[in-house]
JSON list of C-alpha atoms in Angstrom, two decimals:
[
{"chain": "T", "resi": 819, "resn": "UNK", "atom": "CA", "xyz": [96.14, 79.19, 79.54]},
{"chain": "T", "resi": 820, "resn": "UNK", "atom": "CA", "xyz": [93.35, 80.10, 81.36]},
{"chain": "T", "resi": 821, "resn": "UNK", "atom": "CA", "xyz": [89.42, 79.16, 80.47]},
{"chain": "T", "resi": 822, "resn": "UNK", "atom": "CA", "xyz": [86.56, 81.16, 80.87]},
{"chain": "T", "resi": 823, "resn": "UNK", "atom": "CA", "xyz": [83.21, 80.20, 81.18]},
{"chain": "T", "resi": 824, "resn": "UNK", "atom": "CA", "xyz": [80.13, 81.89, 82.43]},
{"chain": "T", "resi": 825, "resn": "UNK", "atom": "CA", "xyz": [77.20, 80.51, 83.67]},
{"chain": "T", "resi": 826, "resn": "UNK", "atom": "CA", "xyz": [74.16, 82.58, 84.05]},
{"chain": "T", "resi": 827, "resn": "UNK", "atom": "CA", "xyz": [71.47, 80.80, 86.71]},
{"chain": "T", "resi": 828, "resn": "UNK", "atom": "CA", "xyz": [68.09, 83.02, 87.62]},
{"chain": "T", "resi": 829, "resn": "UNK", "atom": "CA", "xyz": [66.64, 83.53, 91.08]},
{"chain": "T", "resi": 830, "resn": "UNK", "atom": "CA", "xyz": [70.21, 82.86, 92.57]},
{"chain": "T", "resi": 831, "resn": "UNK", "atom": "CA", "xyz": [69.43, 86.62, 94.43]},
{"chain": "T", "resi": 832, "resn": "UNK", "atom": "CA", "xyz": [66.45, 85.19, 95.80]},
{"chain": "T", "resi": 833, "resn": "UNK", "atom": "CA", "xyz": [67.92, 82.01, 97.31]},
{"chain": "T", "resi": 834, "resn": "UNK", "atom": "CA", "xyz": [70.84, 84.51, 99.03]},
{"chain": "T", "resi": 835, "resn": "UNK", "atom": "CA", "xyz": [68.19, 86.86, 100.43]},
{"chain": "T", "resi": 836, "resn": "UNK", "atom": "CA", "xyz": [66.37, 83.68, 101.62]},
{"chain": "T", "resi": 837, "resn": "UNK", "atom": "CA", "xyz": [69.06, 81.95, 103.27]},
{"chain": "T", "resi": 838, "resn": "UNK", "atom": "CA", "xyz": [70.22, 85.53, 104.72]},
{"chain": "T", "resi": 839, "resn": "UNK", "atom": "CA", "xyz": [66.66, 85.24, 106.59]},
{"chain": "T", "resi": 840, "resn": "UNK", "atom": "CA", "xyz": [67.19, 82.08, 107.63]},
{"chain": "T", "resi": 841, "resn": "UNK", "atom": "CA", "xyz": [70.61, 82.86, 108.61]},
{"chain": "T", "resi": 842, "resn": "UNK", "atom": "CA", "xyz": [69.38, 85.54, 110.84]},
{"chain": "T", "resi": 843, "resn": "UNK", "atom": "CA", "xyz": [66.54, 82.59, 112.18]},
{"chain": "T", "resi": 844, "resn": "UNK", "atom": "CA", "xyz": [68.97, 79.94, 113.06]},
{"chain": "T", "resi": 845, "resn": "UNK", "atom": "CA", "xyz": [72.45, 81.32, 113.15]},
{"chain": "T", "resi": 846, "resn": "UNK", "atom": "CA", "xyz": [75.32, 81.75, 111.35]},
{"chain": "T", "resi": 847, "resn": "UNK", "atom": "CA", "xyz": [76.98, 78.67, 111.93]},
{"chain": "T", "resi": 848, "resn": "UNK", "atom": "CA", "xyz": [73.97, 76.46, 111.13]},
{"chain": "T", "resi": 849, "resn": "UNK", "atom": "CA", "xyz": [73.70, 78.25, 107.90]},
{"chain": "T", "resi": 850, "resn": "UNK", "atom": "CA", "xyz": [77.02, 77.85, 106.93]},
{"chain": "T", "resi": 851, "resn": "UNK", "atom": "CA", "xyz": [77.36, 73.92, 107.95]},
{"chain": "T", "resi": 852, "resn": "UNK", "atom": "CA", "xyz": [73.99, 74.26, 105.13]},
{"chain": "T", "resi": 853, "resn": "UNK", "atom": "CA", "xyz": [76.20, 75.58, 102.59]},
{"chain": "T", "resi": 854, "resn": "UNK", "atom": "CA", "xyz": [79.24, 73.26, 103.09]},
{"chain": "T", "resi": 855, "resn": "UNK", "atom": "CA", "xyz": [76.99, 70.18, 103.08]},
{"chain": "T", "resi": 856, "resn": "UNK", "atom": "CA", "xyz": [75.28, 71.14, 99.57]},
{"chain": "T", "resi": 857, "resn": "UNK", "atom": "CA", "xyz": [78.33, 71.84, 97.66]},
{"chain": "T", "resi": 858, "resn": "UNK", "atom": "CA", "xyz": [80.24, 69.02, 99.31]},
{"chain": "T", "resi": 859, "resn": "UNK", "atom": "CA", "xyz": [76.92, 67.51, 97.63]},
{"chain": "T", "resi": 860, "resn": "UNK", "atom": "CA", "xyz": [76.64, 68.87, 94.60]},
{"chain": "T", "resi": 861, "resn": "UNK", "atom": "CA", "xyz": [80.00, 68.72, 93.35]},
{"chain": "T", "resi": 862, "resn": "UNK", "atom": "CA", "xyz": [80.77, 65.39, 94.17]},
{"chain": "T", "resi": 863, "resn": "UNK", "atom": "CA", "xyz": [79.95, 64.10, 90.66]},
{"chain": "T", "resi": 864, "resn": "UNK", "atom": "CA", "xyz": [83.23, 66.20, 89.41]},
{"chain": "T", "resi": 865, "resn": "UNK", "atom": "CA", "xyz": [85.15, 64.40, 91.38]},
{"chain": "T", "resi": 866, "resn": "UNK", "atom": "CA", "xyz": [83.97, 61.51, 90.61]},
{"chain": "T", "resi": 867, "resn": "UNK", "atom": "CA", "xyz": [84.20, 62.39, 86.95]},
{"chain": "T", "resi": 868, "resn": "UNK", "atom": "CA", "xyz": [87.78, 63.86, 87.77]},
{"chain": "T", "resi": 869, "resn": "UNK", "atom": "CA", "xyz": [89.02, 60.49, 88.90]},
{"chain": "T", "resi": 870, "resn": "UNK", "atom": "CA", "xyz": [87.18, 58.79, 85.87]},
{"chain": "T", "resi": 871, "resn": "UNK", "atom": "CA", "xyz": [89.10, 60.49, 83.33]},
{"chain": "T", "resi": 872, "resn": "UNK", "atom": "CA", "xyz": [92.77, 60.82, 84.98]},
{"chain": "T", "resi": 873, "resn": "UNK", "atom": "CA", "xyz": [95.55, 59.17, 83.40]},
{"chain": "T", "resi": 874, "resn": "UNK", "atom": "CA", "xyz": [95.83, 56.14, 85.10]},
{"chain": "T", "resi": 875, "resn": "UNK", "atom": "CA", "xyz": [99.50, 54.89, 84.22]},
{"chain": "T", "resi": 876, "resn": "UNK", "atom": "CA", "xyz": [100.40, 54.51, 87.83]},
{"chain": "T", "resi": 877, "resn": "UNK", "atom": "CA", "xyz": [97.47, 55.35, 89.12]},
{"chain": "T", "resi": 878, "resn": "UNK", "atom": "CA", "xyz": [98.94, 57.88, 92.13]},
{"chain": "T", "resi": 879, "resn": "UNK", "atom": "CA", "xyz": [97.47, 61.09, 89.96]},
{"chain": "T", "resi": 880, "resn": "UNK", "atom": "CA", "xyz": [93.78, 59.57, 90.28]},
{"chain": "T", "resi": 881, "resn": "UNK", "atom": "CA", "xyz": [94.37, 58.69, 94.35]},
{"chain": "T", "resi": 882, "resn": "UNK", "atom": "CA", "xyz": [95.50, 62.09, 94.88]},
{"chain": "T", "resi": 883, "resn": "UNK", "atom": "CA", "xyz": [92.61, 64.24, 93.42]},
{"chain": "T", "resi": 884, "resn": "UNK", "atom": "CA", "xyz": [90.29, 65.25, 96.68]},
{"chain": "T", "resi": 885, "resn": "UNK", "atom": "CA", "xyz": [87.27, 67.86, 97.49]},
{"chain": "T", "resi": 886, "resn": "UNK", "atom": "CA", "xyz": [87.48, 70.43, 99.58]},
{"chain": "T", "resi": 887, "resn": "UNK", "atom": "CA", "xyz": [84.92, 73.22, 100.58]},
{"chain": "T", "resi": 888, "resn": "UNK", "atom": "CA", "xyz": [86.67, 76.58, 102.01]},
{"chain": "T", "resi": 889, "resn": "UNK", "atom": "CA", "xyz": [86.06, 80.07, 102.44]},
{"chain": "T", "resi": 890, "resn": "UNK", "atom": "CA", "xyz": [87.78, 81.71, 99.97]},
{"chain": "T", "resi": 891, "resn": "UNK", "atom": "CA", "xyz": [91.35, 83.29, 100.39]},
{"chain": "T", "resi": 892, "resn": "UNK", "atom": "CA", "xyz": [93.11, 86.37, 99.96]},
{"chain": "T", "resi": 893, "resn": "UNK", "atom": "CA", "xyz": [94.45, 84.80, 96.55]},
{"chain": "T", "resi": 894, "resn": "UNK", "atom": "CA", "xyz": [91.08, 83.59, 95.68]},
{"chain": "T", "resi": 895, "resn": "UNK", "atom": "CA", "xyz": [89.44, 86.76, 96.57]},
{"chain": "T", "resi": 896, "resn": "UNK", "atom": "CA", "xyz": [91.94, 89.01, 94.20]},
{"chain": "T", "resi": 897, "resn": "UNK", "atom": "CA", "xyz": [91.04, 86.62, 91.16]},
{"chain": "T", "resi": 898, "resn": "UNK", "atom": "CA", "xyz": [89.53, 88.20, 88.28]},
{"chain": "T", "resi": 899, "resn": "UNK", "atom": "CA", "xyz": [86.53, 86.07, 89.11]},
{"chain": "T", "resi": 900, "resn": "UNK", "atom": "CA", "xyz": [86.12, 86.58, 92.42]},
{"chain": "T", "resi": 901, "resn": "UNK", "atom": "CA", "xyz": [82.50, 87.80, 92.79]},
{"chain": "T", "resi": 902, "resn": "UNK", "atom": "CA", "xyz": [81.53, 87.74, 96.58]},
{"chain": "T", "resi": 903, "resn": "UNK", "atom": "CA", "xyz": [81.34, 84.29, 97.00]},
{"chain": "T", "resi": 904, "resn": "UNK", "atom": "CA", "xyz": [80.90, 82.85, 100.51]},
{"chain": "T", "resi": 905, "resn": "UNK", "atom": "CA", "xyz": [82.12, 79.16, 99.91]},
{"chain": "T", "resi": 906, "resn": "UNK", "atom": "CA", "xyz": [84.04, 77.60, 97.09]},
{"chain": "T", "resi": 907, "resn": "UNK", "atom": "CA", "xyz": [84.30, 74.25, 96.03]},
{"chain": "T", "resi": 908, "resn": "UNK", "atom": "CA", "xyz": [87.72, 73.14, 94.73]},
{"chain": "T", "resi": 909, "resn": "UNK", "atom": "CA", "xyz": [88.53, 69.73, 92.81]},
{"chain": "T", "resi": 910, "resn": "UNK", "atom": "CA", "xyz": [92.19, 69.21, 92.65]},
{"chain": "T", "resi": 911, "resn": "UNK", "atom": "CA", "xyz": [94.82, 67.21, 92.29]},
{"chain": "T", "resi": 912, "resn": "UNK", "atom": "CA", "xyz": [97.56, 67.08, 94.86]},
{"chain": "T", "resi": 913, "resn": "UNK", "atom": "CA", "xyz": [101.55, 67.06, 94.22]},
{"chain": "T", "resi": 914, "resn": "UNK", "atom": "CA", "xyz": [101.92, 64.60, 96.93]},
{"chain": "T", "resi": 915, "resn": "UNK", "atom": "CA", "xyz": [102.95, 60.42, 95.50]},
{"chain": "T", "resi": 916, "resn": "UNK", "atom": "CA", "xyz": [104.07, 57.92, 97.41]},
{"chain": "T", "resi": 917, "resn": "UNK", "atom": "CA", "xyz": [107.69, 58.09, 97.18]},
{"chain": "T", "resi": 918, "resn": "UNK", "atom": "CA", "xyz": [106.99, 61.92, 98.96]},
{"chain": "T", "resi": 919, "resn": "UNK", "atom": "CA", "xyz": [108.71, 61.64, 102.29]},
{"chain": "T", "resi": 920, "resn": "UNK", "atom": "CA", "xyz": [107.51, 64.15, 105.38]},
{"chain": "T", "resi": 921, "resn": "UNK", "atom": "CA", "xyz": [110.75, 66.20, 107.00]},
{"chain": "T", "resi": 922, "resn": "UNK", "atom": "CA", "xyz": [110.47, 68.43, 110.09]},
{"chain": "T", "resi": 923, "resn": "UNK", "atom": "CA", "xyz": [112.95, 71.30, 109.49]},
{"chain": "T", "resi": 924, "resn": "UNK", "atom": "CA", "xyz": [114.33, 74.42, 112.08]},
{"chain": "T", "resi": 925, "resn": "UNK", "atom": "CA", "xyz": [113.02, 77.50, 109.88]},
{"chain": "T", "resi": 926, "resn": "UNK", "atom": "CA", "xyz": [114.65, 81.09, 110.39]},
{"chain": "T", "resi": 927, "resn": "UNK", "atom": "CA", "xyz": [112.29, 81.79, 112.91]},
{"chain": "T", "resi": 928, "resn": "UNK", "atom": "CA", "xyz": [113.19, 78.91, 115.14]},
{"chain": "T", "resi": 929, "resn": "UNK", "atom": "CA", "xyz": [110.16, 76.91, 114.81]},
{"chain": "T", "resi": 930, "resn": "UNK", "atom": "CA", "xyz": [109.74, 73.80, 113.47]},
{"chain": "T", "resi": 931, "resn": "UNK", "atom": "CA", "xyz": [107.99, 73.14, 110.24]},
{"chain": "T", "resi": 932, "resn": "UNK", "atom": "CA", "xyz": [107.06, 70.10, 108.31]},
{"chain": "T", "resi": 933, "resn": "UNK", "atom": "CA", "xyz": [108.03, 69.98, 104.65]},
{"chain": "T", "resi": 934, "resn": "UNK", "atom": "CA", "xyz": [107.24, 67.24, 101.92]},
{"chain": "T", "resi": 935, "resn": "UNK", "atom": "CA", "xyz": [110.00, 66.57, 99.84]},
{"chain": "T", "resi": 936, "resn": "UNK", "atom": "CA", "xyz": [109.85, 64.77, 96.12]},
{"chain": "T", "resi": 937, "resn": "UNK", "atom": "CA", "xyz": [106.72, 66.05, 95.37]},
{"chain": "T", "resi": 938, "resn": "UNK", "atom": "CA", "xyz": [105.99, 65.96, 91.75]},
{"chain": "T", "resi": 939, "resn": "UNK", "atom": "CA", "xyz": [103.21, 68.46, 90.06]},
{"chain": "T", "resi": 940, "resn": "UNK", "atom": "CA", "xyz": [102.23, 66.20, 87.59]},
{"chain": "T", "resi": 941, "resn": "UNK", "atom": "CA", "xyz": [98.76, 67.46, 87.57]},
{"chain": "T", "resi": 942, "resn": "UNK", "atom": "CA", "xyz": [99.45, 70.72, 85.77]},
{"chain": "T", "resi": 943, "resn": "UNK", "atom": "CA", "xyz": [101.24, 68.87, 82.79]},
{"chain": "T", "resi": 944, "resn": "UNK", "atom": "CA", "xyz": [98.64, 65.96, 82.29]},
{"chain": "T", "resi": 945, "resn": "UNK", "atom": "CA", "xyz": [96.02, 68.51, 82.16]},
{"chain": "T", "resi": 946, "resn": "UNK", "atom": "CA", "xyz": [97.63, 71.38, 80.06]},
{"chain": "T", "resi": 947, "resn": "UNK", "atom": "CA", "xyz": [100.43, 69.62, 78.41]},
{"chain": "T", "resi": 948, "resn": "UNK", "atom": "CA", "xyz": [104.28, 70.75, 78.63]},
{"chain": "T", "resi": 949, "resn": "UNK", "atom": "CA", "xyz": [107.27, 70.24, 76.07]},
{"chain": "T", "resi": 950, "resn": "UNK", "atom": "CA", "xyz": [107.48, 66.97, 76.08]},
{"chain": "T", "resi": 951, "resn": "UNK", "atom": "CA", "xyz": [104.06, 65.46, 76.94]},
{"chain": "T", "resi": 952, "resn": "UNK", "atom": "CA", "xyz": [100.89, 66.56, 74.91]},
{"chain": "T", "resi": 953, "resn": "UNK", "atom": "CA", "xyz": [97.56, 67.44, 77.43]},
{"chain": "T", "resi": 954, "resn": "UNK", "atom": "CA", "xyz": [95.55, 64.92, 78.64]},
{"chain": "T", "resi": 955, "resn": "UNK", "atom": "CA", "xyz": [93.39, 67.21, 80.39]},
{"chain": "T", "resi": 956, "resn": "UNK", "atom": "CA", "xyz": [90.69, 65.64, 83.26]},
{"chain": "T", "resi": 957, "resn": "UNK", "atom": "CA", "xyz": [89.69, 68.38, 85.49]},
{"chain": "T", "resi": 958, "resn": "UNK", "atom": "CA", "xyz": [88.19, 70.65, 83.02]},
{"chain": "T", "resi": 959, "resn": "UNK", "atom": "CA", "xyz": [86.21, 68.18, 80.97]},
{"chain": "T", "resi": 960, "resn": "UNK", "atom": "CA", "xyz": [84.83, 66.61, 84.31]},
{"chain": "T", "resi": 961, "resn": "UNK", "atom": "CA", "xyz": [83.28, 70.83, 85.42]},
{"chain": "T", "resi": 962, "resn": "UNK", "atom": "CA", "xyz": [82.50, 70.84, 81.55]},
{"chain": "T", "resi": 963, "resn": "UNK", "atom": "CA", "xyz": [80.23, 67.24, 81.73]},
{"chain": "T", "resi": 964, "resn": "UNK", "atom": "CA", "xyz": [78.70, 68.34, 84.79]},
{"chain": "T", "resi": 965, "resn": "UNK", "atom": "CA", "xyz": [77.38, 72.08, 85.11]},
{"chain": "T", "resi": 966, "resn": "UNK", "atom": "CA", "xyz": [73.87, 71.15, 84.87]},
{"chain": "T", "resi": 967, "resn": "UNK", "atom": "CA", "xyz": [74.02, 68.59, 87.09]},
{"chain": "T", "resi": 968, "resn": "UNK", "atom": "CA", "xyz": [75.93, 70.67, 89.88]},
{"chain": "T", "resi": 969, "resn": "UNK", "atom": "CA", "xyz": [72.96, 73.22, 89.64]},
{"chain": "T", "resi": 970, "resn": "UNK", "atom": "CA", "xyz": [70.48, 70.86, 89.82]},
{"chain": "T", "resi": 971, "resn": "UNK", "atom": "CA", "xyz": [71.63, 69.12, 93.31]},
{"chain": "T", "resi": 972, "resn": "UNK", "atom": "CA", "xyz": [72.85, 71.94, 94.79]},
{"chain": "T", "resi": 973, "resn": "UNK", "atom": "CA", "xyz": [68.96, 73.18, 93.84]},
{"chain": "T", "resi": 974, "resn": "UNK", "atom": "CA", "xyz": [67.92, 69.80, 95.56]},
{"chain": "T", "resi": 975, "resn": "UNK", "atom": "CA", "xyz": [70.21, 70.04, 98.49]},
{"chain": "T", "resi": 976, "resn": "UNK", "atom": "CA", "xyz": [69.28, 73.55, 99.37]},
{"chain": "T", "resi": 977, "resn": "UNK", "atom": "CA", "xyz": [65.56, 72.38, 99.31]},
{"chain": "T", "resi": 978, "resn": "UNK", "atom": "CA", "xyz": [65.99, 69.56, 101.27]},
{"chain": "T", "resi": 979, "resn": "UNK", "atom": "CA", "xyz": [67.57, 71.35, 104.26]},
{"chain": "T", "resi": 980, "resn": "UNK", "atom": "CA", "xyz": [65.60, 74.20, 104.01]},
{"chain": "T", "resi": 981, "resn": "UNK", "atom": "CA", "xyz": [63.02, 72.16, 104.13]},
{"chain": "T", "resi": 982, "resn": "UNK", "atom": "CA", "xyz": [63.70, 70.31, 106.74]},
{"chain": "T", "resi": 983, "resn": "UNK", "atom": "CA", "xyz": [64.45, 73.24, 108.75]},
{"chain": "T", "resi": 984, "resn": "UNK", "atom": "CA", "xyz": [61.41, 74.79, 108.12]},
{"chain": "T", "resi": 985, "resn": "UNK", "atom": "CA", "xyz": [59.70, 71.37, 109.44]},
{"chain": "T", "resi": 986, "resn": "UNK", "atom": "CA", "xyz": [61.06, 71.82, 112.97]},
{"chain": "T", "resi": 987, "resn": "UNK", "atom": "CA", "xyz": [59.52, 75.15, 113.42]}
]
């Protein structure tokens, strides 16, 4: 069941061409650590929302929803809804509880791999429902709750470091 949602923000064009300046000023690297930091930043009220509204009947679903900020993936890049997109921000909930138990195995290849066993995907039912549970979702209402206010710091964020780097020159 998937959800789709557009959201339509002017003078994002400008703020690429400007930090494709800048990145050209201060270096790649600089500019991407930029672009970590404010989405690490502005998303963090998601999470926190995430966590708010998880089912909490043992409370391992709620400790196991984390923040991460990648470059996006093969998979992620052949998504409908792929666009271009330098860095993504991704609130999810992992499969991992505490009864999951780390196993080093011999794969075909003669290397040694580490598996998890008992892990449990619990996320995907709570949030979608399944036959015999009915949804409780969490993760969509906490994007939902807080589009606005993910524009508005990563706006703040982005101004702040661009701001302070145009300070040291």
């Amino acid at each position: 069941m998937a959800i789709e949602q557009y959201v339509q923000v002017d003078g994002m064009d400008a703020l690429f061409k400007k930090m494709d300046e800048l990145r050209d000023e201060i270096g790649k690297g600089k500019t991407d650590k930029i672009w970590r930091n404010c989405l690490q930043y502005a998303f963090e009220p998601v999470l926190q929302d995430a966590q708010t509204f998880a089912p909490s009947d043992t409370g391992q679903l709620r400790d196991h929803i984390y923040m991460k900020v990648r470059k996006p993936r093969g998979f992620d890049k052949s998504s409908e809804s792929y666009q271009g997109e330098m860095y993504l921000a991704l609130v999810n909930a992992g499969s991992l509880r505490d009864d999951s138990k780390l196993h080093t195995i011999l794969n075909k290849r003669g290397k040694f791999q580490n598996v998890w066993r008992n892990t449990k995907p619990v996320a995907v039912s709570q949030e979608f429902g399944n036959a015999a549970t009915p949804a409780h979702p969490f993760l969509r209402p906490a994007l939902m709750n807080n589009i606005e206010n993910v524009q508005t710091r990563l706006a703040q964020a982005l101004m702040v470091q661009i701001s302070k780097i145009a300070e040291k020159k």
